[in-house]
Coordinates of C-alpha atoms in Angstrom, one line a residue:
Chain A
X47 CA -26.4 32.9 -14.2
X48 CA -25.4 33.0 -11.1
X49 CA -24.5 30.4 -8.4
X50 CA -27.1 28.4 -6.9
X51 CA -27.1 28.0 -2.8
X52 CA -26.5 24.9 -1.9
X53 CA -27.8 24.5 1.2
X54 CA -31.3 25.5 -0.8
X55 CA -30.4 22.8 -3.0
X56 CA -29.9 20.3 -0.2
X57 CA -33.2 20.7 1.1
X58 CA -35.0 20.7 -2.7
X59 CA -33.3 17.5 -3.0
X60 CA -34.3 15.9 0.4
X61 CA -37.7 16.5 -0.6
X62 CA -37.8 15.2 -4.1
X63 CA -36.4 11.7 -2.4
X64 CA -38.4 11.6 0.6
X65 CA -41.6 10.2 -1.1
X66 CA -39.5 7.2 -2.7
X67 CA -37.1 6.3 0.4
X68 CA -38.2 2.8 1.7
X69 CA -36.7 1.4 5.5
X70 CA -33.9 -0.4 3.9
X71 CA -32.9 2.5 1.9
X72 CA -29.2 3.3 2.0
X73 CA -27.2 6.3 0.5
X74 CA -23.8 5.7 -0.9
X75 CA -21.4 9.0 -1.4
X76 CA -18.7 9.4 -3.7
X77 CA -15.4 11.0 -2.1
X78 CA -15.1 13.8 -1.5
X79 CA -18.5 16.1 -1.7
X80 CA -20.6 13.9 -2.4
X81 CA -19.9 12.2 0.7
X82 CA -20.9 15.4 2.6
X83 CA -24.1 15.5 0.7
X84 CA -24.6 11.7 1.9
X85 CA -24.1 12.8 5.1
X86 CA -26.4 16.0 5.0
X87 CA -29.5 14.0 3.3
X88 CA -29.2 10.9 6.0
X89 CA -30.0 13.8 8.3
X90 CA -32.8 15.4 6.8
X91 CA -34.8 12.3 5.6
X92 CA -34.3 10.2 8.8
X93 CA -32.6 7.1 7.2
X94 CA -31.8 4.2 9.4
X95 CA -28.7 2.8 7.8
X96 CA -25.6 5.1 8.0
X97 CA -24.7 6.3 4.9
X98 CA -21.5 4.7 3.2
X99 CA -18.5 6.1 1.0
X100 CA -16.9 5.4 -2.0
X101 CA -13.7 6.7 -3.0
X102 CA -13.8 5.2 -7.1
X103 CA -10.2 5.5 -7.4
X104 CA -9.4 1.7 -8.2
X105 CA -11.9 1.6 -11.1
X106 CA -11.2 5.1 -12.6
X107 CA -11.0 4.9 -16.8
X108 CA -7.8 6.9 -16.4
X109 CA -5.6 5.6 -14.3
X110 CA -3.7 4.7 -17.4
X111 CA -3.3 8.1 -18.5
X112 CA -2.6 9.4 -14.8
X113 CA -1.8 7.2 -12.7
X114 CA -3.1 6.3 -9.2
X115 CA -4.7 8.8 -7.7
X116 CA -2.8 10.9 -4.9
X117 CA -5.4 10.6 -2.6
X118 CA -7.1 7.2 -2.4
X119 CA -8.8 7.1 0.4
X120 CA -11.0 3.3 1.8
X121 CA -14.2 2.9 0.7
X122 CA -16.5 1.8 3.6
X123 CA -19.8 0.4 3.3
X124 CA -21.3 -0.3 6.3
X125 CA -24.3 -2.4 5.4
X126 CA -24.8 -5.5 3.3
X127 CA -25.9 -4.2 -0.2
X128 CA -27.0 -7.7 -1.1
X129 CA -30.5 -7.4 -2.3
X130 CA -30.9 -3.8 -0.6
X131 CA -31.9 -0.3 -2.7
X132 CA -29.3 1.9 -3.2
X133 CA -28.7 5.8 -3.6
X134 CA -25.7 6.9 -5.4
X135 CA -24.9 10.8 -4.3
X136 CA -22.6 12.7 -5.3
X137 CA -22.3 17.0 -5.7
X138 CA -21.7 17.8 -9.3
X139 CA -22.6 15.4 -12.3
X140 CA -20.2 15.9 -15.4
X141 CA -19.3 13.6 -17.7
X142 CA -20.8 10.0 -16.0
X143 CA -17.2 8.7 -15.9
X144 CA -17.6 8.5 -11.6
X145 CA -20.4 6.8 -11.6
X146 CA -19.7 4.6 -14.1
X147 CA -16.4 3.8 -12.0
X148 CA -19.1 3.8 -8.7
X149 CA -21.3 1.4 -10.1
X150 CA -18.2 -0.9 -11.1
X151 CA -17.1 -1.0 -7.6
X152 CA -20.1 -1.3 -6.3
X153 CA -20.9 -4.7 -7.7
X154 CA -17.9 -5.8 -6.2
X155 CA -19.1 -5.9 -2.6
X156 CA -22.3 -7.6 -3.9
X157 CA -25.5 -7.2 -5.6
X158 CA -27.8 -4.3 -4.9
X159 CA -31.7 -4.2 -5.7
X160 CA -31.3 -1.6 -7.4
X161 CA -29.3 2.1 -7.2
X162 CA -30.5 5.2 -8.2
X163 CA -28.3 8.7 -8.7
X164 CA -29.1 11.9 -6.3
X165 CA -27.1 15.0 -7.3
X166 CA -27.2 18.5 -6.6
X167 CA -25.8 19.8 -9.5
X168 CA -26.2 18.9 -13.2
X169 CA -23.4 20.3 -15.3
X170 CA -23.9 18.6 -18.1
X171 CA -21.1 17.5 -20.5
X172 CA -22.2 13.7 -20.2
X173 CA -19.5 11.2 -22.1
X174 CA -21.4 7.9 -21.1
X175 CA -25.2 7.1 -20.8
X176 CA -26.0 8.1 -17.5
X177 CA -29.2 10.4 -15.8
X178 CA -29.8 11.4 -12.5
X179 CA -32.7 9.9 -10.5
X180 CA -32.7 13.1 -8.8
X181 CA -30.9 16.9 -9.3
X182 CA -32.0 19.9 -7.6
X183 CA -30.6 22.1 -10.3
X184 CA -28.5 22.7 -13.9
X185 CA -26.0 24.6 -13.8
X186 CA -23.6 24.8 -16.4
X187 CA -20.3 26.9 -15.2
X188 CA -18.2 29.1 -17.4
X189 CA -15.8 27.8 -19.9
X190 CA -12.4 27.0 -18.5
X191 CA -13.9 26.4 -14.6
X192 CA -15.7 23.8 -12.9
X193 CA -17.9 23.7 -10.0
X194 CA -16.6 22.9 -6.6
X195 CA -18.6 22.0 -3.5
X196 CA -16.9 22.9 -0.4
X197 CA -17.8 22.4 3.1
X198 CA -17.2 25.2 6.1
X199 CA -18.1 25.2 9.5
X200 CA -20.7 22.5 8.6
X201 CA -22.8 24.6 5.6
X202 CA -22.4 23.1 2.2
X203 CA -21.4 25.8 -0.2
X204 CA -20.4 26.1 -4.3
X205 CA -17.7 27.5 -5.8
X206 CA -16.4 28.5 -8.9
X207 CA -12.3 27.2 -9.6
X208 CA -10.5 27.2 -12.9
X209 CA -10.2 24.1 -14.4
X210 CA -6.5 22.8 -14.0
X211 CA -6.2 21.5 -16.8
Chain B
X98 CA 24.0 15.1 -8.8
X99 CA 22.6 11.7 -10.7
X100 CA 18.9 11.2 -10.5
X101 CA 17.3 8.7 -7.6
X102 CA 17.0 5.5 -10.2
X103 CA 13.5 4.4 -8.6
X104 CA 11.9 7.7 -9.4
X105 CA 10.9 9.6 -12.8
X106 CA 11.3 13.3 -13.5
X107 CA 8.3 13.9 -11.7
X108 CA 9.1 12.6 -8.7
X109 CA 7.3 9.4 -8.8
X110 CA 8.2 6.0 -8.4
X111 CA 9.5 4.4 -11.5
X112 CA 10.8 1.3 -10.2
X113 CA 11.1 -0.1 -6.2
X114 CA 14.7 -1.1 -5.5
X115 CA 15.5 -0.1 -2.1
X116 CA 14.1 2.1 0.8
X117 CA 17.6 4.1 1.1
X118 CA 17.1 7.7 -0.6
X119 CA 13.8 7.0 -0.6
X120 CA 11.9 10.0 0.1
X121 CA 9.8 10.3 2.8
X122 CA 6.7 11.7 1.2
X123 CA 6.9 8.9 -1.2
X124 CA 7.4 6.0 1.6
X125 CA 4.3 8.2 3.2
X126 CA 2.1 7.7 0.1
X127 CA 3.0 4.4 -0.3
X128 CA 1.5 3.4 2.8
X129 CA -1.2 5.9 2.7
X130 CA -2.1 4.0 -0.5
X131 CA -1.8 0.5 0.6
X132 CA -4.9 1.5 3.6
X133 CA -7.5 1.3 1.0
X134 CA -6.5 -1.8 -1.0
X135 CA -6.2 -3.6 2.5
X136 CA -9.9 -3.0 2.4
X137 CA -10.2 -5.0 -0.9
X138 CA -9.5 -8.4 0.8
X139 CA -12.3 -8.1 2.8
X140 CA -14.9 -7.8 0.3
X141 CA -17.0 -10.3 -2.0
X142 CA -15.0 -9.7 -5.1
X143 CA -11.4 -9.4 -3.8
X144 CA -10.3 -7.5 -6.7
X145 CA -9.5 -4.4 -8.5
X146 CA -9.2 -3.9 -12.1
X147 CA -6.2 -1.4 -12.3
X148 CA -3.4 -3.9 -14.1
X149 CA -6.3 -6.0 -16.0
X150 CA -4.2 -6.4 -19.4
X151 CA -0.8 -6.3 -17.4
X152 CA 1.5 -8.5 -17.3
X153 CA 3.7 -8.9 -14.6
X154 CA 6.8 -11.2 -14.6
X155 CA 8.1 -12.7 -11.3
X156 CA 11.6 -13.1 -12.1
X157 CA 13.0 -15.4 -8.8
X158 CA 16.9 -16.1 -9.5
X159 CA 16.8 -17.3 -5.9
X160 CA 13.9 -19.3 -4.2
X161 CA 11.6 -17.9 -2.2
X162 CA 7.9 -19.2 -2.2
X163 CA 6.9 -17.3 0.5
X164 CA 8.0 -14.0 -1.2
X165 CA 6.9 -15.4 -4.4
X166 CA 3.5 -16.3 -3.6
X167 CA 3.2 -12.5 -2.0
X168 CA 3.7 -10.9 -5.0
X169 CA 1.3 -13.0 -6.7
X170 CA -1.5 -12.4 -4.6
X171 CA -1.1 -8.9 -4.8
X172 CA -0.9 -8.9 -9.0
X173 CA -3.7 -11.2 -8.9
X174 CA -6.0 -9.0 -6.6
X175 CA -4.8 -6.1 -9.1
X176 CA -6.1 -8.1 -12.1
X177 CA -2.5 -8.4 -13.5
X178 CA -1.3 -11.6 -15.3
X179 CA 0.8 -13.5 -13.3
X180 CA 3.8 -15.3 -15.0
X181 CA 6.3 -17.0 -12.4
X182 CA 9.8 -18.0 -13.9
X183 CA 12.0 -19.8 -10.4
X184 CA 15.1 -19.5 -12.5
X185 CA 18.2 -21.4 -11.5
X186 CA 20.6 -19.5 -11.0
X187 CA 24.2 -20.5 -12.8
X188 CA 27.2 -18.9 -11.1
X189 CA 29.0 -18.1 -14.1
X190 CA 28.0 -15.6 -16.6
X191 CA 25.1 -13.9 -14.3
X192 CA 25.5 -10.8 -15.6
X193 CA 24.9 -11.8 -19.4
X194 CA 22.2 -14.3 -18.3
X195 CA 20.5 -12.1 -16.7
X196 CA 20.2 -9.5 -18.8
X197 CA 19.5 -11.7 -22.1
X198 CA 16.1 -13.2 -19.9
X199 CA 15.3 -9.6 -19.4
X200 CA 15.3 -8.6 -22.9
X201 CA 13.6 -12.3 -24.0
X202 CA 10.7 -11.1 -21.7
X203 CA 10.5 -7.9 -22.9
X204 CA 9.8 -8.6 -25.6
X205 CA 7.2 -10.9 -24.9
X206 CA 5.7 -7.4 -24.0
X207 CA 6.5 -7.6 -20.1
X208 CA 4.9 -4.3 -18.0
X209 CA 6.7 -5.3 -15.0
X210 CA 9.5 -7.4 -13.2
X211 CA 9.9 -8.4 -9.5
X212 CA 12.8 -9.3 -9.0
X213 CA 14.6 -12.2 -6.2
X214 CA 17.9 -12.7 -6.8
X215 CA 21.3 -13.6 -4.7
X216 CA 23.5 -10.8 -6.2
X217 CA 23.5 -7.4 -4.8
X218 CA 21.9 -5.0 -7.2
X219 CA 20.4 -7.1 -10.1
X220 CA 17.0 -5.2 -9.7
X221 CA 19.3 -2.3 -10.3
X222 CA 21.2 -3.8 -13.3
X223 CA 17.9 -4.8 -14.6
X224 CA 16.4 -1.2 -13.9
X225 CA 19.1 0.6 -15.8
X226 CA 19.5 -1.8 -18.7
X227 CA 15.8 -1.2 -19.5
X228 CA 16.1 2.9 -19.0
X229 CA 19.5 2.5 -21.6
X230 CA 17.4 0.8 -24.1
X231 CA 14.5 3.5 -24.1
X232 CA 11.8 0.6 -23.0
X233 CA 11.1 2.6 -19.1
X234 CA 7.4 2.2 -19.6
X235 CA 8.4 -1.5 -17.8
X236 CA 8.7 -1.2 -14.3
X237 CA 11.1 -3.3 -11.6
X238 CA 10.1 -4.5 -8.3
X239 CA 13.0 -5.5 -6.1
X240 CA 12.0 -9.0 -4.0
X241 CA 15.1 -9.5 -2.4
X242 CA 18.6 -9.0 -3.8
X243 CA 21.7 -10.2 -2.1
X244 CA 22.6 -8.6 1.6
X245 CA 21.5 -5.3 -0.4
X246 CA 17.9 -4.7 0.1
X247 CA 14.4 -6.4 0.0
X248 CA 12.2 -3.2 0.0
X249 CA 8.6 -4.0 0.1
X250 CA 9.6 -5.7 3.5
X251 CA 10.5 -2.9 5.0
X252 CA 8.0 -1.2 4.0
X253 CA 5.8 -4.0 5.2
X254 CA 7.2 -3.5 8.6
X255 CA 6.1 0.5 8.6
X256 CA 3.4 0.0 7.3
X257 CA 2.4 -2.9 10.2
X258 CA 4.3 -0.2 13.2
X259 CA 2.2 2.8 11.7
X260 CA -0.7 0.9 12.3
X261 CA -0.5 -0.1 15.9
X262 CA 2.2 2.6 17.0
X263 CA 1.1 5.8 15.1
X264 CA 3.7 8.4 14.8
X265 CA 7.2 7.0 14.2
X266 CA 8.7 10.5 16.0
X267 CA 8.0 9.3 19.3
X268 CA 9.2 5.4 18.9
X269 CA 12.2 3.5 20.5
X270 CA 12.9 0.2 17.7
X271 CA 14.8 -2.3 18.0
X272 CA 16.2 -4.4 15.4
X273 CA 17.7 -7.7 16.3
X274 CA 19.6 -10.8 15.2
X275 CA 21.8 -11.0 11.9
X276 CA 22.0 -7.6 10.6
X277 CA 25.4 -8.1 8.6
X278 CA 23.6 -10.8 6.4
X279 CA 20.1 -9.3 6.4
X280 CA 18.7 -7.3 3.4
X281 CA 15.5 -7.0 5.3
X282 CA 17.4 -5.3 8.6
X283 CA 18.7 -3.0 5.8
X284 CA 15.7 -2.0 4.0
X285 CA 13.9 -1.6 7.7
X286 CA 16.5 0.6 9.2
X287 CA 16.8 3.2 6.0
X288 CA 13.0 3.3 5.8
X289 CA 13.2 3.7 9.9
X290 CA 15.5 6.1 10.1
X291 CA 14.1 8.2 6.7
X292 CA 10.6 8.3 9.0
X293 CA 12.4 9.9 11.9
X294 CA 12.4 7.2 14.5
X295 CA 14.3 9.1 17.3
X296 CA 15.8 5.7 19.2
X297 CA 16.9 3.3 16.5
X298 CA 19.0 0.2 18.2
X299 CA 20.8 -2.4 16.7
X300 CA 20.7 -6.0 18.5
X301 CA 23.4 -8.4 17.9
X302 CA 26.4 -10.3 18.6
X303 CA 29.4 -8.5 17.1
X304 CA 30.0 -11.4 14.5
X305 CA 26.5 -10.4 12.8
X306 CA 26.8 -6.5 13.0
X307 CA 28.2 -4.8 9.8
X308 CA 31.2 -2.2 10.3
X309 CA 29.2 1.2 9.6
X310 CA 26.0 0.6 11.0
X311 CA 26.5 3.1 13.4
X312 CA 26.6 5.3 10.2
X313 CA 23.2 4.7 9.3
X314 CA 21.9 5.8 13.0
X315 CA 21.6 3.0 15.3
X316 CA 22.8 2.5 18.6
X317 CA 24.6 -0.8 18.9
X318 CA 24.2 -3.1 21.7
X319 CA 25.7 -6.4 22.1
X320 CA 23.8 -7.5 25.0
X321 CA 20.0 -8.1 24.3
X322 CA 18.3 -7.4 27.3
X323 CA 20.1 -3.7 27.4
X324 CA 18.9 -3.6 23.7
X325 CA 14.9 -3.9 24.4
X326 CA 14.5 -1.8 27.5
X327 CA 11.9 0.7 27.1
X328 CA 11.2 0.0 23.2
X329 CA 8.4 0.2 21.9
X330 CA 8.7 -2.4 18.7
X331 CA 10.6 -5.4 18.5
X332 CA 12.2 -6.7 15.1
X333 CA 13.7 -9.9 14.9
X334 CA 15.3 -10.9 12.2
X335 CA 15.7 -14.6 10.9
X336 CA 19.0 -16.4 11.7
X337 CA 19.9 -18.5 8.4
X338 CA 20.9 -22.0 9.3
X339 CA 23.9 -21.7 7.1
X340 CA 25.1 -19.0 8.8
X341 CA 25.9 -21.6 11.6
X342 CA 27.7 -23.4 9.9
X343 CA 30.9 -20.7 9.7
X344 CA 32.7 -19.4 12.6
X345 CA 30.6 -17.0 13.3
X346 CA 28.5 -18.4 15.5
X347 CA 28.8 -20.9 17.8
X348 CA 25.9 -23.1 18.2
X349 CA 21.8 -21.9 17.8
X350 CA 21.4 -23.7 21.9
X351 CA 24.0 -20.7 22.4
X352 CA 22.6 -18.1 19.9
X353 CA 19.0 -18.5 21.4
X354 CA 20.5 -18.5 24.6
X355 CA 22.2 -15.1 24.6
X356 CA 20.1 -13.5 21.5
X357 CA 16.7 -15.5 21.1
X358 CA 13.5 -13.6 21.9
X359 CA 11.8 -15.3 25.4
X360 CA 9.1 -13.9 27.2
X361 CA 12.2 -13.0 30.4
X362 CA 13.6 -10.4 27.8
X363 CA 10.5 -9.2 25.9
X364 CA 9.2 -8.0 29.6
X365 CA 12.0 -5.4 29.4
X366 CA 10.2 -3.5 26.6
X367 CA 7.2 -1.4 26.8
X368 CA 4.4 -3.4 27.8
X369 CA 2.6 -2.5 24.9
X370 CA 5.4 -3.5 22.6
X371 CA 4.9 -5.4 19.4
X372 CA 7.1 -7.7 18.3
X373 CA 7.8 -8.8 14.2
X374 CA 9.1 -11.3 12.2
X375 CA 9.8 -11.4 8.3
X376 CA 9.3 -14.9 8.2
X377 CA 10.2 -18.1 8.1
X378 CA 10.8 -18.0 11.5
X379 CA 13.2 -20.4 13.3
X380 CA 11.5 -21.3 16.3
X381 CA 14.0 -21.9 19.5
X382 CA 16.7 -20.3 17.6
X383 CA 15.4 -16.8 17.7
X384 CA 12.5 -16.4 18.5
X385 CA 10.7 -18.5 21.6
X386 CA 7.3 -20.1 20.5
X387 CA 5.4 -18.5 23.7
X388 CA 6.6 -15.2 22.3
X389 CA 6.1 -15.9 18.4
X390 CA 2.0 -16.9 19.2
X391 CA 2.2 -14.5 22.3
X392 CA -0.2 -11.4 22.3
X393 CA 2.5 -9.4 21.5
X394 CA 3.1 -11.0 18.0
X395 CA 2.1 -9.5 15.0
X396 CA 3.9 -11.3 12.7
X397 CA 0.6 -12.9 11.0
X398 CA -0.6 -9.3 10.3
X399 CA 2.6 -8.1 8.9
X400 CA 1.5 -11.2 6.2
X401 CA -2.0 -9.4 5.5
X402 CA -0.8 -6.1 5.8
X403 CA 2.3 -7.0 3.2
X404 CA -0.4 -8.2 0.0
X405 CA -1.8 -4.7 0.5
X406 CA 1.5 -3.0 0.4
X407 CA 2.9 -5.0 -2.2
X408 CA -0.4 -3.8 -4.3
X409 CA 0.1 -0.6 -3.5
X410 CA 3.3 -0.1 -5.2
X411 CA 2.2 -2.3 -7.9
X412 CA -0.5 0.1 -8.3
X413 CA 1.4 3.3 -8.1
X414 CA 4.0 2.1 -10.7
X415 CA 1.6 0.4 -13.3
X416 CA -0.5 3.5 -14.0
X417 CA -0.1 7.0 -16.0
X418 CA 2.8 5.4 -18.9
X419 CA -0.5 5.6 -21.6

């Protein structure tokens, strides 16, 4: 099975969310590719709020095991999320653990009407209860490597790494 | 060549005891880190969970409420518990005192110390003693310690110049008042001089400067105004009443006189300079009111700025011991 295109994906996944965006809609990505993704799909389906950013590294499950991450970068939400629909995005769904950390962090800043998940890739390997709203493809990579997203000269590509583990 | 005590075999940071020897990839990361959880004081929950379960000891062998509330803060906004022993300090027997309430809250199954105290290197002592008996999952924060050092101040004071000055490599600072007594002047010119500030300065009578500061860098220059031409960042130091008291000084009419900040001498710097202040400042002794609320002032945003760094390095050392 080879790797999917993501740019291909991109566009599947604008279109499975365009029916259900409303005018207060607002897309939150998690650092770092699913920020890029955020940024990609405010484009294509017209959104008037910017989109915001996460980085979930205050509220990871295993910061006791590791530490504090090396590279915690501010979060920034640039809307009120009081009352207002939410869209989680983020590149490659694993095991749940980020958005789990997302959603805790999120609630923080307020109380949302309610968030939904956008992803482009499904990896599977779920530890916690959580389904995408929306995923423009499965995909589950080779053992020992993980999928990467990486962005050049604007075009969203995946990748294939090995697992550093 | 013996390990740096503050970090682990990794490189990290194990404990916070002074800026000196501290590398400058970690003083980097520290205030990298601290950007972020500035952010969390703005929001409707003004906390993270990172030390929920923690407990973190504030250990003040020396007053300080200002310092001690600080640190607090910071635990609190971390989701630590906060437990605050102002310990008075007797002047016999430190040592053994001191190392007795360590082990007493140890075992009460302490994760972390911050540490105020008069004597030079207690945090140190403290540090060691815990590495010698195998328990260095508990962490030390230095608040203060003697003339030694009173890190997360200086680090305070990058963070607060990084922020309105950018890159350190092109900066003139000056650091003036009472250097010999001043663990803060200390901590601020290693972490200074560590971030490659080209034009480092030293401001103070000769009474107040100690004998190898040269050593660590700065230019020395007795007369003030001389001191602040051209320089970009301005760091007053408090002048301690008792230090009037000695022959060291005559008078604080004649101190603020010859090495007070006024508007007259802060003109001489850049006219973009900032000017800072550890607090509690002595108002007409060395630094001039019109100048302390002036718009050059940023001595209430070196207050926000330090709850964020003080979490940062709260943060860095209270993860990855599991």
């Amino acid at each position: 099975m080879s790797l999917p295109d993501a740019e291909l994906l991109l566009a599947d996944l604008a279109a499975q969310m365009r029916p259900q965006m409303t005018p207060d809609t607002a897309l939150v990505g998690l650092h770092t590719g699913g920020v890029w993704v955020a940024q990609r799909l405010h484009a294509l389906l017209g959104l008037a709020q910017p989109p915001g950013a996460l980085d979930v590294s205050f509220y990871r499950d295993d910061y006791a095991q590791r530490g504090l991450s090396r590279d915690a970068r501010r979060s920034s939400l640039p809307f009120d999320i009081e009352g207002r629909p939410l869209v989680l995005v983020d590149d490659v769904l694993h095991t749940g653990r980020t958005v789990r950390a997302a959603l805790n962090e999120l609630f923080d800043y307020g109380r949302p009407a309610r968030v939904e998940l956008a992803v482009l890739v499904d990896r599977g390997g779920r530890q916690l209860p959580v389904a995408p709203t929306w995923c423009a493809a499965r995909y589950e990579p080779p053992a020992g490597s993980r999928v990467k997203l990486v962005q050049d000269d604007g075009r969203l590509a995946l990748r294939l790494v090995q697992d550093q583990e | 060549m013996a390990r740096n005590p503050q970090l682990n075999k990794h490189g990290e940071l194990q404990h916070l005891l002074t800026t000196e020897g501290l590398p400058r990839d970690v003083i980097t990361r520290i205030l990298d880190t601290a950007e972020p959880f500035a952010d969390v004081a703005e929001r409707e929950v003004k906390k993270v969970p990172l030390l929920r379960g923690k407990s973190v000891f504030n250990l003040f062998f020396e007053n300080s409420t200002r310092t001690r509330t600080t640190f607090e803060i910071a635990a609190k906004r971390l989701s630590a518990d906060v437990i605050n022993l102002n310990i008075a300090t007797s002047s016999t027997n430190k040592g053994e005192t001191l190392l007795d309430t360590v082990d007493n809250l140890a075992a009460m199954q302490a994760d972390m110390f911050v540490v105020r105290h008069a004597s030079s290197g207690a945090p140190y002592l403290i540090a060691q003693h815990l590495e010698a008996t195998g328990r260095d999952h508990i962490h030390v924060v230095n608040a203060g310690d003697g003339r030694h050092a009173h890190p997360t101040q200086g680090l305070l004071d990058m963070y607060t110049i990084r922020h309105y000055k950018r890159d350190f490599t092109q900066l003139s600072v000056a650091v003036v008042g009472d250097i010999l007594h001043s663990r803060v002047a200390r901590s601020q010119i290693h972490a200074l001089s560590t971030l490659g500030v080209p034009d480092l300065r030293a401001v103070a009578p000769k009474t107040l400067l100690p004998q190898d500061i040269e050593r660590l860098g700065c230019r020395v220059f007795h007369d003030m105004r001389e001191g602040l031409r051209g320089v970009d960042v301005v760091m007053m130091l408090r002048l301690q009443n008792e230090r009037m008291q000695g022959s060291l000084l005559p008078s604080a009419q004649e101190y603020f006189k010859f090495f007070g900040l006024t508007e007259e001498k802060l003109a001489l710097a850049k006219p973009d300079a900032i000017v800072l202040h550890p607090g509690p400042m002595n108002r007409g002794v060395e630094i001039d009111s019109a100048v302390a609320d002036g718009r050059q002032a940023v001595i209430l945003p070196q207050v926000t700025f330090g709850i964020a760094v003080r979490m940062a390095v709260m943060a860095m050392l209270g993860g990855g011991n599991a």
